[in-house]
Amino acid sequence: MSTASHPLTSRTVYPVLFTIAFSHFINDLLQSVIPSVYPMIKAAFNLSFTQIGLITFMFQLMASLLQPFIGIYTDRKPLPYSLVIGMSFTLGGLIFLSQASGFYSILAAVSFVGIGSSVFHPESSRVAYLASGGRRGLAQSIFQLGGNAGSAAGPLLVALIVIPYGQGNIIWFILIALLGIIVLVKLGAWYKSHLVIRAAANITEPRHHLPRRKVIGAVVILMCLIFSKFFYLSSMTSYFTFYLIEKFHLTIQQSQLYLFAFLAAVAAGTLMGGPLGDRFGRKYIIWFSILGAAPFTLMLPHANLLWTGVLAIITGVIIASAFSAILVYAQELIPGKVGMVSGLFFGFAFGMAGVGSALLGRIADHSGIVYVFHLCAFLPLMGIITGLLPNVEQKKH
């Protein structure tokens, strides 16, 4: 029986979507503590930009490497309570980060947070997919909105709780992690019962008629777009505060407010992308959200402080609308492999962000942080290759 014809999958389960979005909010809020404390730990431990980049690289490496394998495994054998395990790793990483005494102990701490992320994302994305009722773009946007809102709230909380009082106050964030564990235990129970009902109903996924060669080509194009998007986002999340401090002589707390504004814009753009993709087609939303950001990224390095903030917000809204559309497009491109696709794309996105942060940190040490933003401004121009993607939605039964 297909998903479209069964009552189990024809109804969008909003309580579950909002619960998994809240869990994503908590997960990504806790992750965002890492880049938010960069200015503080850079000064405290006399780190270079290269070392800051390596910290992000280690976190993103651990967050990316395991995700596709976890996704492949859970496609065959879903693990409803693995979400709790992921959040527990994140909790442990934050405890270690609050007590870290040097560069290598920081690397170890962020590795735990990265492992937590790699366990959380494939299965949580599957929960959003199962609760979508066929409105997959909307479901992914709600899910992603939670994550992006958490990423935006993290720097604000760090500015209020950690920056004025010191590294040890990171420990307070474990209370949020404990809340996440409680929520995920309850969500795991719904997920487990839903899987039993779904298996009994023998539900199958709709399929397209694209040849394997075109599917592989489309995946390669999507990966290139992920590279463009997340390299640029990495420059903003890891180095925007340093850019503002150096170019406009802001304090750390003032720069965090600008980062919060950018990340809040990313959250807003995420909510828009999925429903628009459901309505107008995911390919067109992907095209607009990558290539459409280029004029604003190209202007940003030449703007004054006021316009830097405005352009950062506009860029955040536009470029963030891509990921939900890309992920759902890929899930439709490779039907029946939600875990593998989610793990692959989340993993590759995190990997690109990590490589980007390490590489851009190296460039910043040699050529300056302002040069990094001039260089990254051209990345969204890669969005032009979206035109090569096949129209999957028109090919389905």
XYZ file of C-alpha atoms in Angstrom:
397
model
C 0.000 0.000 0.000
C 1.416 3.465 -0.890
C 1.882 6.302 1.571
C -0.617 8.482 -0.259
C -3.511 6.028 0.166
C -3.101 5.086 3.825
C -4.713 7.143 6.633
C -1.629 6.691 8.815
C 0.450 8.830 6.460
C -2.201 11.177 5.046
C -2.495 13.213 8.268
C 0.215 15.608 9.415
C 0.921 14.900 13.101
C 1.691 18.425 14.274
C 2.275 17.583 17.976
C 5.054 15.193 16.929
C 6.493 17.701 14.431
C 6.616 20.441 17.044
C 8.114 18.053 19.608
C 10.897 16.913 17.273
C 11.458 20.550 16.301
C 11.799 21.438 19.995
C 14.283 18.588 20.414
C 16.204 19.925 17.409
C 16.086 23.378 19.029
C 17.734 21.974 22.154
C 20.293 19.926 20.211
C 21.446 22.800 18.013
C 21.336 25.341 20.849
C 23.798 23.157 22.743
C 25.971 22.733 19.639
C 26.029 26.494 19.062
C 27.703 26.996 22.431
C 30.947 25.877 20.765
C 31.379 28.679 18.171
C 29.801 31.202 20.554
C 32.651 30.862 23.053
C 35.383 31.090 20.388
C 36.352 34.722 21.133
C 36.589 33.914 24.859
C 38.628 30.727 24.547
C 40.834 32.243 21.827
C 41.866 34.950 24.272
C 42.005 32.653 27.315
C 44.206 29.987 25.702
C 46.031 32.232 23.192
C 44.737 30.249 20.194
C 45.334 31.109 16.549
C 42.588 31.281 13.923
C 43.997 28.020 12.561
C 43.385 26.347 15.932
C 39.858 27.812 16.080
C 39.262 26.339 12.635
C 40.608 22.961 13.773
C 38.235 22.945 16.752
C 35.306 23.420 14.378
C 36.786 20.853 12.006
C 37.014 18.243 14.788
C 33.437 18.905 15.893
C 32.085 18.790 12.343
C 34.202 15.741 11.465
C 32.714 13.733 14.317
C 29.266 15.086 13.467
C 29.564 14.120 9.799
C 31.474 10.835 9.564
C 29.026 8.659 11.479
C 25.765 10.064 10.132
C 25.520 8.199 6.790
C 26.375 4.874 8.464
C 23.836 5.446 11.221
C 21.274 6.341 8.566
C 21.976 3.203 6.515
C 21.705 1.014 9.618
C 18.476 2.605 10.839
C 16.858 2.279 7.392
C 17.074 -1.457 8.047
C 16.563 -1.388 11.802
C 15.165 1.882 13.224
C 16.327 2.781 16.736
C 13.696 5.022 18.365
C 15.637 5.558 21.599
C 18.952 6.326 19.896
C 17.901 9.997 20.058
C 18.332 9.844 23.847
C 21.826 8.384 23.417
C 22.768 11.235 21.092
C 21.630 13.883 23.552
C 23.566 12.130 26.328
C 26.811 12.417 24.339
C 26.136 16.138 23.888
C 25.571 16.536 27.620
C 28.911 14.871 28.358
C 30.702 17.069 25.833
C 29.405 20.241 27.465
C 30.593 19.084 30.880
C 34.079 18.473 29.445
C 34.052 21.828 27.601
C 33.223 23.731 30.781
C 36.309 22.201 32.440
C 38.686 22.163 29.445
C 42.170 23.413 30.262
C 43.750 23.702 26.820
C 43.499 23.149 23.072
C 43.533 19.341 23.132
C 40.968 19.017 25.917
C 38.719 21.387 23.947
C 39.114 19.098 20.912
C 38.065 16.110 23.018
C 35.039 17.957 24.415
C 33.727 19.091 21.019
C 34.221 15.556 19.678
C 31.621 14.280 22.163
C 29.181 16.987 21.073
C 29.856 16.036 17.447
C 29.098 12.354 18.121
C 25.842 13.395 19.789
C 24.893 15.331 16.679
C 25.729 12.421 14.367
C 23.390 10.120 16.317
C 20.592 12.677 16.622
C 20.073 13.943 13.075
C 19.319 10.870 10.889
C 16.677 9.415 13.203
C 15.118 12.766 14.128
C 14.820 13.621 10.439
C 13.046 10.292 9.917
C 10.575 11.147 12.698
C 9.762 14.417 10.892
C 9.323 12.477 7.647
C 6.968 9.940 9.255
C 4.875 12.661 10.897
C 4.637 14.786 7.733
C 1.415 13.341 6.323
C 2.886 13.864 2.855
C 3.720 17.538 3.446
C 7.409 16.752 3.565
C 8.723 20.205 2.814
C 6.629 21.710 5.593
C 7.688 18.953 8.002
C 11.387 19.419 7.241
C 11.044 23.181 7.578
C 9.407 22.867 11.005
C 12.130 20.400 12.003
C 14.912 22.618 10.633
C 13.349 25.727 12.148
C 13.814 24.187 15.568
C 17.493 23.604 14.858
C 18.124 27.045 13.416
C 16.222 28.756 16.224
C 18.406 26.855 18.666
C 21.538 27.933 16.800
C 20.345 31.535 17.024
C 19.455 31.344 20.727
C 22.764 29.745 21.707
C 25.001 32.807 21.138
C 22.489 35.004 22.968
C 22.491 32.727 26.028
C 26.278 32.466 25.904
C 26.515 36.270 25.819
C 24.307 36.452 28.913
C 25.514 33.439 30.923
C 29.070 32.572 29.891
C 30.937 35.585 28.478
C 30.510 37.833 31.558
C 31.264 35.083 34.090
C 33.706 32.675 32.486
C 34.094 29.276 30.839
C 32.918 27.282 33.860
C 29.388 28.602 33.422
C 28.979 26.445 30.314
C 27.995 23.781 32.860
C 24.546 25.421 33.214
C 23.675 24.257 29.704
C 23.483 20.646 30.902
C 20.087 21.530 32.409
C 18.841 22.141 28.859
C 20.378 18.827 27.765
C 18.539 17.000 30.559
C 15.264 18.555 29.382
C 16.059 17.308 25.887
C 16.583 13.767 27.170
C 13.194 13.779 28.914
C 11.440 15.009 25.744
C 13.218 12.435 23.557
C 12.237 9.537 25.822
C 8.578 10.442 25.250
C 9.115 10.984 21.524
C 10.853 7.608 21.236
C 7.714 5.924 22.549
C 5.581 7.476 19.761
C 8.199 6.579 17.144
C 8.317 2.952 18.319
C 4.529 2.495 18.253
C 4.252 4.234 14.864
C 6.800 1.847 13.344
C 4.781 -1.158 14.544
C 1.582 0.180 12.965
C 3.401 1.143 9.764
C 4.941 -2.320 9.396
C 1.564 -4.014 9.912
C -0.008 -1.807 7.229
C 2.734 -2.691 4.692
C 3.174 0.919 3.571
C 5.434 1.564 0.547
C 6.991 4.752 -0.810
C 6.140 6.298 -4.229
C 8.864 5.948 -6.860
C 10.051 7.901 -9.900
C 11.283 6.703 -13.295
C 14.689 8.403 -13.395
C 17.609 6.227 -14.554
C 20.409 5.530 -12.075
C 22.828 7.754 -14.002
C 20.584 10.792 -13.606
C 20.042 10.072 -9.922
C 23.799 9.944 -9.302
C 24.318 13.137 -11.318
C 21.603 14.911 -9.331
C 23.162 13.833 -6.030
C 26.529 15.239 -7.171
C 24.882 18.567 -8.054
C 23.139 18.676 -4.668
C 26.465 18.027 -2.944
C 28.027 20.949 -4.821
C 25.182 23.185 -3.675
C 25.619 21.961 -0.093
C 29.329 22.815 -0.402
C 28.493 26.358 -1.528
C 25.849 26.955 1.129
C 27.702 25.537 4.119
C 31.113 26.975 3.254
C 29.457 30.381 3.292
C 27.500 29.653 6.466
C 30.723 28.464 8.090
C 32.337 31.844 7.419
C 29.411 33.514 9.172
C 28.932 31.195 12.154
C 32.639 30.816 12.963
C 34.115 34.181 11.945
C 31.388 36.838 11.660
C 32.006 37.962 15.246
C 35.766 38.281 14.577
C 35.016 40.207 11.359
C 32.797 42.678 13.217
C 35.279 43.075 16.066
C 38.191 43.747 13.695
C 36.464 45.936 11.104
C 34.041 47.885 13.310
C 35.731 47.550 16.739
C 32.692 46.013 18.434
C 32.884 44.277 21.797
C 32.415 40.497 22.005
C 28.890 40.905 23.377
C 27.924 43.417 20.672
C 29.224 41.092 17.953
C 27.205 38.217 19.436
C 24.019 40.236 18.968
C 24.779 40.615 15.259
C 25.454 36.878 15.028
C 22.139 36.269 16.782
C 20.363 38.485 14.206
C 21.935 36.542 11.332
C 21.056 33.163 12.851
C 17.500 34.326 13.593
C 17.207 35.269 9.918
C 18.460 31.791 9.010
C 15.706 30.323 11.189
C 13.053 32.453 9.453
C 14.320 31.478 6.002
C 14.258 27.813 6.946
C 10.571 27.977 7.842
C 9.779 29.508 4.453
C 11.748 27.115 2.246
C 9.900 23.845 2.837
C 6.283 24.996 2.317
C 7.315 27.037 -0.729
C 8.998 23.921 -2.117
C 5.798 21.915 -1.535
C 3.827 24.512 -3.444
C 6.105 25.685 -6.279
C 8.603 22.842 -6.653
C 11.786 22.189 -4.716
C 14.116 22.781 -7.660
C 13.021 26.400 -7.999
C 13.373 27.093 -4.294
C 16.881 25.586 -4.306
C 17.806 27.762 -7.284
C 16.496 30.955 -5.691
C 17.952 30.328 -2.251
C 21.531 29.677 -3.389
C 21.954 31.939 -6.416
C 19.557 34.565 -5.036
C 21.831 35.195 -2.065
C 24.810 36.143 -4.287
C 24.049 39.889 -4.763
C 23.824 40.381 -1.008
C 26.915 38.342 -0.117
C 28.895 40.281 -2.729
C 27.815 43.629 -1.209
C 28.373 42.682 2.442
C 32.199 43.078 2.620
C 31.895 46.658 1.271
C 29.120 47.824 3.621
C 29.208 49.963 6.752
C 28.126 48.536 10.113
C 24.397 49.262 9.654
C 24.246 47.768 6.166
C 26.434 44.841 7.202
C 23.703 43.905 9.681
C 20.924 44.415 7.120
C 22.707 42.433 4.390
C 23.551 39.628 6.838
C 19.857 39.312 7.748
C 18.715 39.299 4.102
C 21.387 36.745 3.197
C 20.403 34.548 6.130
C 16.725 34.498 5.124
C 17.439 33.672 1.476
C 20.250 31.134 1.794
C 18.564 29.196 4.624
C 15.512 28.322 2.548
C 17.599 25.824 0.562
C 18.330 22.992 2.964
C 14.809 21.705 3.624
C 14.131 21.740 -0.121
C 17.433 19.983 -0.879
C 16.848 17.290 1.727
C 13.278 16.491 0.674
C 14.286 16.592 -3.012
C 17.013 14.038 -2.230
C 14.593 11.848 -0.242
C 12.274 11.785 -3.264
C 15.249 11.151 -5.531
C 16.204 8.053 -3.486
C 12.852 6.775 -2.111
C 12.732 4.396 0.849
C 16.158 5.515 2.158
C 15.215 8.360 4.478
C 17.888 7.546 7.072
C 20.685 7.146 4.531
C 19.758 10.347 2.672
C 19.354 12.351 5.874
C 22.618 11.028 7.287
C 24.456 11.621 4.013
C 23.261 15.194 3.555
C 23.424 16.270 7.190
C 26.820 14.591 7.430
C 28.136 16.202 4.253
C 26.764 19.582 5.342
C 28.519 19.348 8.703
C 31.662 18.059 7.013
C 31.735 20.985 4.598
C 31.170 23.403 7.465
C 34.081 21.826 9.348
C 36.450 21.819 6.380
C 35.347 25.354 5.577
C 36.025 26.584 9.089
C 39.493 24.990 9.196
C 40.441 26.274 5.743
C 39.035 29.758 6.338
C 40.828 29.947 9.695
C 44.093 29.203 7.924
C 43.369 31.876 5.327
C 42.444 34.356 8.070
C 45.795 33.806 9.809
C 47.681 34.508 6.579
C 45.549 37.125 4.814
C 43.231 38.564 7.464
C 39.628 37.991 8.463
C 38.302 40.709 6.129
C 39.844 38.920 3.136
C 37.943 35.759 4.109
C 34.628 37.581 3.689
C 35.651 39.033 0.331
C 36.545 35.510 -0.827
C 33.422 33.745 0.461
C 31.123 36.335 -1.095
C 31.425 34.541 -4.464
C 30.332 31.088 -3.218
C 26.556 31.479 -3.818
C 27.231 31.994 -7.537
C 27.524 28.188 -7.695
C 23.729 28.127 -7.456
C 23.598 28.449 -11.242
C 24.123 24.668 -11.573
C 20.685 24.028 -10.021
C 19.325 24.275 -13.555
C 20.879 20.863 -14.283
C 18.679 19.064 -11.731
C 15.886 16.825 -13.111
C 12.269 17.562 -12.158
C 11.692 14.654 -9.766
C 8.221 15.784 -8.715
C 6.969 15.556 -12.287
C 8.372 12.066 -12.690
C 6.607 10.432 -9.747
C 3.520 8.213 -9.972
